[in-house]
PDB file of N, CA and C in Angstrom:
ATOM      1  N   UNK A   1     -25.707  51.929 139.694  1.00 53.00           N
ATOM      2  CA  UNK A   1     -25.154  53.249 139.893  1.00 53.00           C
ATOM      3  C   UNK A   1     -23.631  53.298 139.930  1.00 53.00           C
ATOM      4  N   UNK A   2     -22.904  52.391 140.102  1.00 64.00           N
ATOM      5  CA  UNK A   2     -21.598  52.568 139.959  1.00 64.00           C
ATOM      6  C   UNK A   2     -21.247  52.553 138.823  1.00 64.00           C
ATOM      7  N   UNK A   3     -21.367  52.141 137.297  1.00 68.00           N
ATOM      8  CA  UNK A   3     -21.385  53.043 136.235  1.00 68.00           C
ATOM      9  C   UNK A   3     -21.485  54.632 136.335  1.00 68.00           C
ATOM     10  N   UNK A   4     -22.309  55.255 136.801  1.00 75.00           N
ATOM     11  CA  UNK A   4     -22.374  56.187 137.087  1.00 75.00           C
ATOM     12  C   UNK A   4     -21.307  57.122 138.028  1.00 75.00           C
ATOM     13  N   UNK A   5     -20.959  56.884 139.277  1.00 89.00           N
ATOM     14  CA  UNK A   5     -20.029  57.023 139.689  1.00 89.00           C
ATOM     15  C   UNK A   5     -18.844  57.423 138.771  1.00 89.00           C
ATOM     16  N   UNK A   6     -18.737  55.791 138.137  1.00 87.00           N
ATOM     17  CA  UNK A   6     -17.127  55.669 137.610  1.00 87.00           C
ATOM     18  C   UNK A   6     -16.900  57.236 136.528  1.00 87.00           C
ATOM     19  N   UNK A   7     -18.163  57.306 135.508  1.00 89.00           N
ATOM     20  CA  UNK A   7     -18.230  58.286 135.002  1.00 89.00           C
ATOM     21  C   UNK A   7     -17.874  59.854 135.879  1.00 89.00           C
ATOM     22  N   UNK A   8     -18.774  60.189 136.634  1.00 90.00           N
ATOM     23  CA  UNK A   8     -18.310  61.399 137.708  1.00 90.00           C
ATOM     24  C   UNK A   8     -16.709  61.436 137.800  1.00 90.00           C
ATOM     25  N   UNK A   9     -16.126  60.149 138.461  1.00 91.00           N
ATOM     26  CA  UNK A   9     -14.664  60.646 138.924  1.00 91.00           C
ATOM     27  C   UNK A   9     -13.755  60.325 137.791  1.00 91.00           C
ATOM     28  N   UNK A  10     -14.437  60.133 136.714  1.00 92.00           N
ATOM     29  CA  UNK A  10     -13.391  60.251 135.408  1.00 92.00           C
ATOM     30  C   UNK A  10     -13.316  61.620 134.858  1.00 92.00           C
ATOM     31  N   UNK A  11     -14.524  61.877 134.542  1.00 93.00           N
ATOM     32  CA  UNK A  11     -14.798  63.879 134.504  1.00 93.00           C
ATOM     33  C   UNK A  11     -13.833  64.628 135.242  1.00 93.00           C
ATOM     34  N   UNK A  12     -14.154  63.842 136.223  1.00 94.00           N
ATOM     35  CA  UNK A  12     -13.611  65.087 137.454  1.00 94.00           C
ATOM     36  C   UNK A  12     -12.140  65.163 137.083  1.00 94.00           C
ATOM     37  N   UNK A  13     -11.421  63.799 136.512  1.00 95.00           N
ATOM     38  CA  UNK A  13     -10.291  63.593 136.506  1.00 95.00           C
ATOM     39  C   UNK A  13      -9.518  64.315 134.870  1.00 95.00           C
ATOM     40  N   UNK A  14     -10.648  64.409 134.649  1.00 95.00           N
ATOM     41  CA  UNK A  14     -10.039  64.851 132.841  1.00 95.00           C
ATOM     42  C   UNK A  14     -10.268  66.776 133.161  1.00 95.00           C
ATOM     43  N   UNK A  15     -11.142  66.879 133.605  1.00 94.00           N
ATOM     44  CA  UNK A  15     -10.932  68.731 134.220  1.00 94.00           C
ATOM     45  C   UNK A  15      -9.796  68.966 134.642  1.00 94.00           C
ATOM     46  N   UNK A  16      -9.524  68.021 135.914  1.00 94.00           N
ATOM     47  CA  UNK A  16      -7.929  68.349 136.963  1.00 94.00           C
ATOM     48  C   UNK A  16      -6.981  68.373 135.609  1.00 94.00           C
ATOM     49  N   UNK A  17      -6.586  67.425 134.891  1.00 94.00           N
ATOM     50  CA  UNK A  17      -5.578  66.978 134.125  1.00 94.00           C
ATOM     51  C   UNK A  17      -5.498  68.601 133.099  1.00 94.00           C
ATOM     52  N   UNK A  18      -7.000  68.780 132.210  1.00 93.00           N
ATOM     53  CA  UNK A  18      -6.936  69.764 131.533  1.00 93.00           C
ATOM     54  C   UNK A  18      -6.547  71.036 132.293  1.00 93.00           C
ATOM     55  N   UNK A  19      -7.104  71.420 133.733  1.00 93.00           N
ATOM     56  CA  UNK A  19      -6.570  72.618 134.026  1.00 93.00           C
ATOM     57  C   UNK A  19      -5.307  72.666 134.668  1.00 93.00           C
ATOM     58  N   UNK A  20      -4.489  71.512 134.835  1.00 91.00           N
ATOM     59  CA  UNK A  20      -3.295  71.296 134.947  1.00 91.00           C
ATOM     60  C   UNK A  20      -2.287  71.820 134.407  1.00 91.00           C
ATOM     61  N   UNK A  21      -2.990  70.943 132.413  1.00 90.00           N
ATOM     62  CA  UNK A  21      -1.882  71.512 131.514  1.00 90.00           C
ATOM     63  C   UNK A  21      -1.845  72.830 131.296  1.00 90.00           C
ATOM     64  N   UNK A  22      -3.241  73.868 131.593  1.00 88.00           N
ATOM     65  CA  UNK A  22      -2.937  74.477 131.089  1.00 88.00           C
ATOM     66  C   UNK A  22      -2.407  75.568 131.832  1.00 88.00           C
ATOM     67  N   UNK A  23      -2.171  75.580 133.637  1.00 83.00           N
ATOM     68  CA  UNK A  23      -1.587  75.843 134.543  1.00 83.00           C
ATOM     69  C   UNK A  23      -0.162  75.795 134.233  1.00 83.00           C
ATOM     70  N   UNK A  24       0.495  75.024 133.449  1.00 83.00           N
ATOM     71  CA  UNK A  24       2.112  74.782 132.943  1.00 83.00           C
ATOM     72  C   UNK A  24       2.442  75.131 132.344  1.00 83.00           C
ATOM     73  N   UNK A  25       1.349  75.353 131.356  1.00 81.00           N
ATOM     74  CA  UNK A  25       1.522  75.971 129.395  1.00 81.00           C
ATOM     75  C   UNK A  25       1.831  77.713 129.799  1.00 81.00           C
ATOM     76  N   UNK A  26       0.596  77.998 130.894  1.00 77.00           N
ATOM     77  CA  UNK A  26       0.975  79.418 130.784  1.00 77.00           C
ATOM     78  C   UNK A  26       1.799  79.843 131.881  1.00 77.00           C
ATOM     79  N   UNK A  27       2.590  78.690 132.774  1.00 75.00           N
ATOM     80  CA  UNK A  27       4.125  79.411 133.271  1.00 75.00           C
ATOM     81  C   UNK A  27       5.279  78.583 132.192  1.00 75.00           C
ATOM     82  N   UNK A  28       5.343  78.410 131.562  1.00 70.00           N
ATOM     83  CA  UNK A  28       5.958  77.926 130.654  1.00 70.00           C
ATOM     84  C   UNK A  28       5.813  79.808 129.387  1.00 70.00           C
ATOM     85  N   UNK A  29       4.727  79.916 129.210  1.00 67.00           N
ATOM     86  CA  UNK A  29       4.854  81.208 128.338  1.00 67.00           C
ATOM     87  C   UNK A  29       5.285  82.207 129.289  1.00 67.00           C
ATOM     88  N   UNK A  30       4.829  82.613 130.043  1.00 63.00           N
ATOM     89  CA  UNK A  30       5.062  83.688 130.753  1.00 63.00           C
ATOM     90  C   UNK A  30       6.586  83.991 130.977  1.00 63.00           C
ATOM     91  N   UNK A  31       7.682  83.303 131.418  1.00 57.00           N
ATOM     92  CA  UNK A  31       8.964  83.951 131.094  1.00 57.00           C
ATOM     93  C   UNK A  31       9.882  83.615 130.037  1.00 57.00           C
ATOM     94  N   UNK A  32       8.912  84.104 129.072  1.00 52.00           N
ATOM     95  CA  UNK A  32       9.303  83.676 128.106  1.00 52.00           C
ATOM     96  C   UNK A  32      10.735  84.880 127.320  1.00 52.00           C
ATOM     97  N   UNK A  33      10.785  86.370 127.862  1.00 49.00           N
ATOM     98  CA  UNK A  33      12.012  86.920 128.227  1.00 49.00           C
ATOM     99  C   UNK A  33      13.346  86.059 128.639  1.00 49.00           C
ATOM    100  N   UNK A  34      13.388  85.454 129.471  1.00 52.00           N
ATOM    101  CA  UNK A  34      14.440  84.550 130.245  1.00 52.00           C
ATOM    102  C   UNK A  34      14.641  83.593 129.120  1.00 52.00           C
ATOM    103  N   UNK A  35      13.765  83.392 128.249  1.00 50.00           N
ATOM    104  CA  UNK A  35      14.162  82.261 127.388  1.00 50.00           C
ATOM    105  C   UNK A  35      14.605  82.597 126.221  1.00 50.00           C
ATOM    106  N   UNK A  36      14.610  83.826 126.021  1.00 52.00           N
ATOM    107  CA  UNK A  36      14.795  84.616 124.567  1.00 52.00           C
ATOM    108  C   UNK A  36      15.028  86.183 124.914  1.00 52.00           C
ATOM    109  N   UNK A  37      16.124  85.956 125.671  1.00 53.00           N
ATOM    110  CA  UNK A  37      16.756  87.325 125.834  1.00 53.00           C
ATOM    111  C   UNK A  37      16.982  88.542 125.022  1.00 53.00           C
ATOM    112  N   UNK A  38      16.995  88.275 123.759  1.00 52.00           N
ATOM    113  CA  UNK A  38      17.126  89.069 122.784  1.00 52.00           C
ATOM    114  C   UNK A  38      16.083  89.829 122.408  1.00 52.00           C
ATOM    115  N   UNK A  39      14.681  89.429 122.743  1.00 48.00           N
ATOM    116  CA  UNK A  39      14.034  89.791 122.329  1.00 48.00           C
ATOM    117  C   UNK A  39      12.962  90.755 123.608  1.00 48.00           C
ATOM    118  N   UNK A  40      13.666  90.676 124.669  1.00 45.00           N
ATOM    119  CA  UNK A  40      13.208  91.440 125.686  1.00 45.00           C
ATOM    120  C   UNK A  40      13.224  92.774 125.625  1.00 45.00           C
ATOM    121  N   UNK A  41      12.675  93.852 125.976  1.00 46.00           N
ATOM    122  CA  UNK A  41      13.389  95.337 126.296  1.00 46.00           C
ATOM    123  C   UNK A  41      14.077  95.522 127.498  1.00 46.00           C
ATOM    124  N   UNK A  42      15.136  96.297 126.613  1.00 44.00           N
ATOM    125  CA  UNK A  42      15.967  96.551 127.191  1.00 44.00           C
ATOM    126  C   UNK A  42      15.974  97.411 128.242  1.00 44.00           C
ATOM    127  N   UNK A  43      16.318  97.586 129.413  1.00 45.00           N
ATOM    128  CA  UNK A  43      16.226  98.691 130.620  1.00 45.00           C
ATOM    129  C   UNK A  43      17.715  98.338 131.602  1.00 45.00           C
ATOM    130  N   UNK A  44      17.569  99.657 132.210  1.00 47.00           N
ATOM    131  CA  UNK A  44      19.439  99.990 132.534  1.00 47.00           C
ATOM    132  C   UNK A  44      19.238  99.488 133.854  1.00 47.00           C
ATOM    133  N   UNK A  45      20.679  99.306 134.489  1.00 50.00           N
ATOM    134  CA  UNK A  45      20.615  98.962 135.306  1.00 50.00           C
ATOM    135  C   UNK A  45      19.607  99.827 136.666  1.00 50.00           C
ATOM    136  N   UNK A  46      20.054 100.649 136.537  1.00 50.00           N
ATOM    137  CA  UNK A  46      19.180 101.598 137.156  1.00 50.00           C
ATOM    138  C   UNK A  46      17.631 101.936 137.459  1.00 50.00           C
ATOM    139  N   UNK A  47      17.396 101.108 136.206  1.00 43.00           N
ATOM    140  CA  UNK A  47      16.029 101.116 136.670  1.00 43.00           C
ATOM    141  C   UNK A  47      15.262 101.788 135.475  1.00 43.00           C
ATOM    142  N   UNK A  48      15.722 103.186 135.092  1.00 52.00           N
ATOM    143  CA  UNK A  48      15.155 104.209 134.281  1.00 52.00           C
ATOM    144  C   UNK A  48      14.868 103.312 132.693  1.00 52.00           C
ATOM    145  N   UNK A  49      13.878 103.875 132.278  1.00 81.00           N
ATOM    146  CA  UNK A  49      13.358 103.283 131.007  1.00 81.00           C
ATOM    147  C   UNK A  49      13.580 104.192 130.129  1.00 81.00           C
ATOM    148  N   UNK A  50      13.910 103.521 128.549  1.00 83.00           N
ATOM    149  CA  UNK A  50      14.409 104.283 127.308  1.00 83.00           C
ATOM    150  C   UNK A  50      13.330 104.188 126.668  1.00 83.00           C
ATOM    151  N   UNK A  51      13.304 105.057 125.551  1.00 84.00           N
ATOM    152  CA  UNK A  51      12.409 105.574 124.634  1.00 84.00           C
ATOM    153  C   UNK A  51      13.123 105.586 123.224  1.00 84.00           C
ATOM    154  N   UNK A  52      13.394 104.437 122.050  1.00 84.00           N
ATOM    155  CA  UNK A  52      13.626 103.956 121.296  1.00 84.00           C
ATOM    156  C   UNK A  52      13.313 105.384 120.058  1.00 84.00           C
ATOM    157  N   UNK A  53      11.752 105.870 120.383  1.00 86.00           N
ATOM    158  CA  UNK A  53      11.448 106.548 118.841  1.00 86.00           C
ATOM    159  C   UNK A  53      11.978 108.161 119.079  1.00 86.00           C
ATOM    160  N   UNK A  54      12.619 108.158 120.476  1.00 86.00           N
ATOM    161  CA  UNK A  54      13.135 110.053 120.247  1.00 86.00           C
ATOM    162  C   UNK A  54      14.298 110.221 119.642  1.00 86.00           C
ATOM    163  N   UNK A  55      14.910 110.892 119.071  1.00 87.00           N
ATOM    164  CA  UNK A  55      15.936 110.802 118.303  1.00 87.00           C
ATOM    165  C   UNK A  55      17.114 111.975 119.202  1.00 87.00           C
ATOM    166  N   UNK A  56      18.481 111.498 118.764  1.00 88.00           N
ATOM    167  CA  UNK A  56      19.535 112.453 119.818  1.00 88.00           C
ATOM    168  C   UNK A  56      19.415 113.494 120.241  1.00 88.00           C
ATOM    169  N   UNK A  57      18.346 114.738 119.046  1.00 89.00           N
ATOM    170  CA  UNK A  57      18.444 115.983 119.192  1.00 89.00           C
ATOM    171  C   UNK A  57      17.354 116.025 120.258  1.00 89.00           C
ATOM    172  N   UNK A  58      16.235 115.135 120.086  1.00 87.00           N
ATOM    173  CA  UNK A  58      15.029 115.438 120.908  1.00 87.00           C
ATOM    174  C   UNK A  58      15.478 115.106 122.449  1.00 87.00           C
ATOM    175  N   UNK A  59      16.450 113.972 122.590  1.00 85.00           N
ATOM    176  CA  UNK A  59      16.657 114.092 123.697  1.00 85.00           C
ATOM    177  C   UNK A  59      17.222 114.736 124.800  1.00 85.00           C
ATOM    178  N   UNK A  60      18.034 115.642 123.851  1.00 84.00           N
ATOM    179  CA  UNK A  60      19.298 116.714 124.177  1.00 84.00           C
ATOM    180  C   UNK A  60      18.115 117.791 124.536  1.00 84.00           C
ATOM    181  N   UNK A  61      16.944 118.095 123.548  1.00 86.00           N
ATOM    182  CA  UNK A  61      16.307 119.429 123.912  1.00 86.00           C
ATOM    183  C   UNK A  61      15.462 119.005 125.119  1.00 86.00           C
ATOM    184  N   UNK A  62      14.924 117.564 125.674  1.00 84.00           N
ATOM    185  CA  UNK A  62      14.753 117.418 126.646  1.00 84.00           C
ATOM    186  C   UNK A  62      15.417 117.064 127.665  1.00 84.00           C
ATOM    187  N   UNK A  63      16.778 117.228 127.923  1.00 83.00           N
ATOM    188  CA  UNK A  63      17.379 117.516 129.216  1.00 83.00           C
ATOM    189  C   UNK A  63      17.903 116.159 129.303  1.00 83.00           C
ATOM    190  N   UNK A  64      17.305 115.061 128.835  1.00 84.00           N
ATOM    191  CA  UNK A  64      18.083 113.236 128.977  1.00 84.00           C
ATOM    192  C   UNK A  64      19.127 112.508 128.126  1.00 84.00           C
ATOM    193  N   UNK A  65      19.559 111.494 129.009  1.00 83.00           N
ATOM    194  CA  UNK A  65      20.247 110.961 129.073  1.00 83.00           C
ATOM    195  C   UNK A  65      20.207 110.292 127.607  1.00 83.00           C
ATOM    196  N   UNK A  66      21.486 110.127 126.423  1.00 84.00           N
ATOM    197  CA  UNK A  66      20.931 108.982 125.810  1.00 84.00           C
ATOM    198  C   UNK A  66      21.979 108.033 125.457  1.00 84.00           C
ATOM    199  N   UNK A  67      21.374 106.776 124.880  1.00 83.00           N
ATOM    200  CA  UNK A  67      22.221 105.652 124.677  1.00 83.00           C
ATOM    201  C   UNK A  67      22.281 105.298 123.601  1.00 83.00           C
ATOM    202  N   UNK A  68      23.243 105.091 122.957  1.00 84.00           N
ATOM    203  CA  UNK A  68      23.153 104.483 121.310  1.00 84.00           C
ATOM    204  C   UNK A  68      22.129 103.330 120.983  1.00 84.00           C
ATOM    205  N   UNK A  69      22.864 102.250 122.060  1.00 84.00           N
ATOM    206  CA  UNK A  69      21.799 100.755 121.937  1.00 84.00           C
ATOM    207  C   UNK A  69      20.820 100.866 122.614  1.00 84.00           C
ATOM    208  N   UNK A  70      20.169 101.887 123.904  1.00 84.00           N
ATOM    209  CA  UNK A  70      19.065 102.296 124.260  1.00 84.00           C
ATOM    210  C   UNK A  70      18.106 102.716 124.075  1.00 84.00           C
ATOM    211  N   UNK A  71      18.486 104.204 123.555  1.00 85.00           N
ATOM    212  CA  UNK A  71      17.561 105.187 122.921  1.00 85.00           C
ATOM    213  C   UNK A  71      17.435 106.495 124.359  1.00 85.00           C
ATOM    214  N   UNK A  72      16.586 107.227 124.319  1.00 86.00           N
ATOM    215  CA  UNK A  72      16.715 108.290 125.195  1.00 86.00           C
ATOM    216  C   UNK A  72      16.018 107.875 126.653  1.00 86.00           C
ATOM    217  N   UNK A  73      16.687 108.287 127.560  1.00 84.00           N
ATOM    218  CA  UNK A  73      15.962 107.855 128.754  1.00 84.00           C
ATOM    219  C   UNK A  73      15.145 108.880 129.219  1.00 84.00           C
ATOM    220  N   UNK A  74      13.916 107.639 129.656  1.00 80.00           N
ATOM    221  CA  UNK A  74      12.862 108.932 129.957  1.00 80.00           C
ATOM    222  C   UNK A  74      12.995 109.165 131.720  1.00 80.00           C
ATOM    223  N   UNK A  75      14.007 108.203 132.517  1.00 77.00           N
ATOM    224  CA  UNK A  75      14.079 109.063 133.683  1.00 77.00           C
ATOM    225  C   UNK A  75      14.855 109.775 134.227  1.00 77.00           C
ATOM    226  N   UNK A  76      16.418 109.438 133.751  1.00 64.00           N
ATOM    227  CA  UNK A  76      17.631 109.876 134.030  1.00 64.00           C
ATOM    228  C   UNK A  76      17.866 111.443 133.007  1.00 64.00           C
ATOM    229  N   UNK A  77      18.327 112.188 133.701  1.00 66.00           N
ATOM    230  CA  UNK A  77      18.473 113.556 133.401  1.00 66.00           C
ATOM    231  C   UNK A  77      20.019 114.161 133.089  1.00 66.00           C
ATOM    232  N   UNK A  78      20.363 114.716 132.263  1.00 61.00           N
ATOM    233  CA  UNK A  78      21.691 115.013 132.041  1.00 61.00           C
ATOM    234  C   UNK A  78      22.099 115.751 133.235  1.00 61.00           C
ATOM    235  N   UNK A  79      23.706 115.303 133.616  1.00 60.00           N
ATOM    236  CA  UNK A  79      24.212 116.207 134.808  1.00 60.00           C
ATOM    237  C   UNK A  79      25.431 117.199 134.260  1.00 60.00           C
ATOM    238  N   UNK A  80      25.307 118.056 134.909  1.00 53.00           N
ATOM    239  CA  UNK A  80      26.040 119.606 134.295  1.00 53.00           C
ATOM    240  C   UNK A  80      27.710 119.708 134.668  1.00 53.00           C
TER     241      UNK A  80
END
Protein backbone atom coordinates (compact mmCIF):
# COMPACT_ATOMS: atom_id res chain seq x y z
CA UNK A 1 0.00 0.00 0.00
CA UNK A 2 2.58 2.54 0.09
CA UNK A 3 2.70 2.63 -3.66
CA UNK A 4 -0.51 3.67 -3.25
CA UNK A 5 -0.13 6.31 -0.83
CA UNK A 6 2.85 7.73 -2.76
CA UNK A 7 0.36 8.05 -5.69
CA UNK A 8 -2.51 9.99 -3.45
CA UNK A 9 0.06 12.68 -2.21
CA UNK A 10 1.47 13.17 -5.65
CA UNK A 11 -2.19 13.96 -7.04
CA UNK A 12 -2.81 15.90 -4.31
CA UNK A 13 0.40 17.70 -5.10
CA UNK A 14 -0.09 18.26 -8.91
CA UNK A 15 -3.91 19.84 -8.08
CA UNK A 16 -2.17 22.36 -5.36
CA UNK A 17 0.58 23.24 -8.03
CA UNK A 18 -2.19 23.44 -10.96
CA UNK A 19 -4.57 25.59 -8.90
CA UNK A 20 -1.72 27.63 -7.87
CA UNK A 21 -0.73 28.58 -11.32
CA UNK A 22 -3.70 29.34 -12.14
CA UNK A 23 -4.41 31.55 -8.94
CA UNK A 24 -1.26 33.83 -10.45
CA UNK A 25 -2.20 33.68 -14.11
CA UNK A 26 -5.46 35.30 -13.22
CA UNK A 27 -3.92 38.12 -10.81
CA UNK A 28 -1.39 38.54 -13.23
CA UNK A 29 -4.45 39.26 -15.97
CA UNK A 30 -6.61 41.05 -13.93
CA UNK A 31 -4.63 44.44 -13.70
CA UNK A 32 -3.90 44.28 -16.63
CA UNK A 33 -5.01 48.34 -17.02
CA UNK A 34 -1.91 49.19 -14.73
CA UNK A 35 0.10 47.40 -17.23
CA UNK A 36 -1.16 48.97 -20.37
CA UNK A 37 -2.39 52.23 -19.54
CA UNK A 38 -3.28 53.22 -22.81
CA UNK A 39 -5.58 51.04 -23.30
CA UNK A 40 -7.75 51.62 -20.20
CA UNK A 41 -10.88 54.01 -20.15
CA UNK A 42 -10.50 56.90 -19.48
CA UNK A 43 -12.45 58.65 -16.40
CA UNK A 44 -11.88 62.20 -14.75
CA UNK A 45 -10.66 62.85 -11.88
CA UNK A 46 -13.82 63.34 -10.39
CA UNK A 47 -15.18 60.43 -10.75
CA UNK A 48 -17.94 61.22 -13.53
CA UNK A 49 -17.87 58.91 -16.61
CA UNK A 50 -17.70 59.98 -20.43
CA UNK A 51 -19.61 58.81 -23.22
CA UNK A 52 -17.24 58.57 -26.32
CA UNK A 53 -20.34 58.01 -29.07
CA UNK A 54 -22.38 61.50 -28.21
CA UNK A 55 -21.19 64.03 -30.29
CA UNK A 56 -20.64 68.06 -29.10
CA UNK A 57 -24.07 69.09 -30.19
CA UNK A 58 -25.76 66.15 -28.35
CA UNK A 59 -24.03 66.99 -25.43
CA UNK A 60 -24.71 70.68 -25.38
CA UNK A 61 -28.60 69.73 -25.97
CA UNK A 62 -28.13 67.58 -22.95
CA UNK A 63 -26.99 70.04 -20.47
CA UNK A 64 -23.07 68.19 -20.11
CA UNK A 65 -19.99 68.70 -19.74
CA UNK A 66 -17.65 67.83 -22.70
CA UNK A 67 -14.08 66.91 -23.38
CA UNK A 68 -12.24 66.70 -26.56
CA UNK A 69 -10.04 63.55 -25.39
CA UNK A 70 -13.10 62.39 -23.25
CA UNK A 71 -16.17 62.65 -24.96
CA UNK A 72 -19.42 63.92 -23.13
CA UNK A 73 -19.87 63.40 -19.53
CA UNK A 74 -22.65 61.58 -18.43
CA UNK A 75 -22.45 63.01 -14.79
CA UNK A 76 -21.12 66.42 -14.63
CA UNK A 77 -23.58 69.12 -15.79
CA UNK A 78 -22.78 72.45 -17.40
CA UNK A 79 -22.61 75.46 -14.88
CA UNK A 80 -24.28 78.82 -15.90
Amino acid sequence: MPFARRQVVQRRLTVLLLWLLAVVLVEVALPASNLAPGTATAVADSGAAYDRSLTVGDCALLGRAYDSSLGCARNACLTD
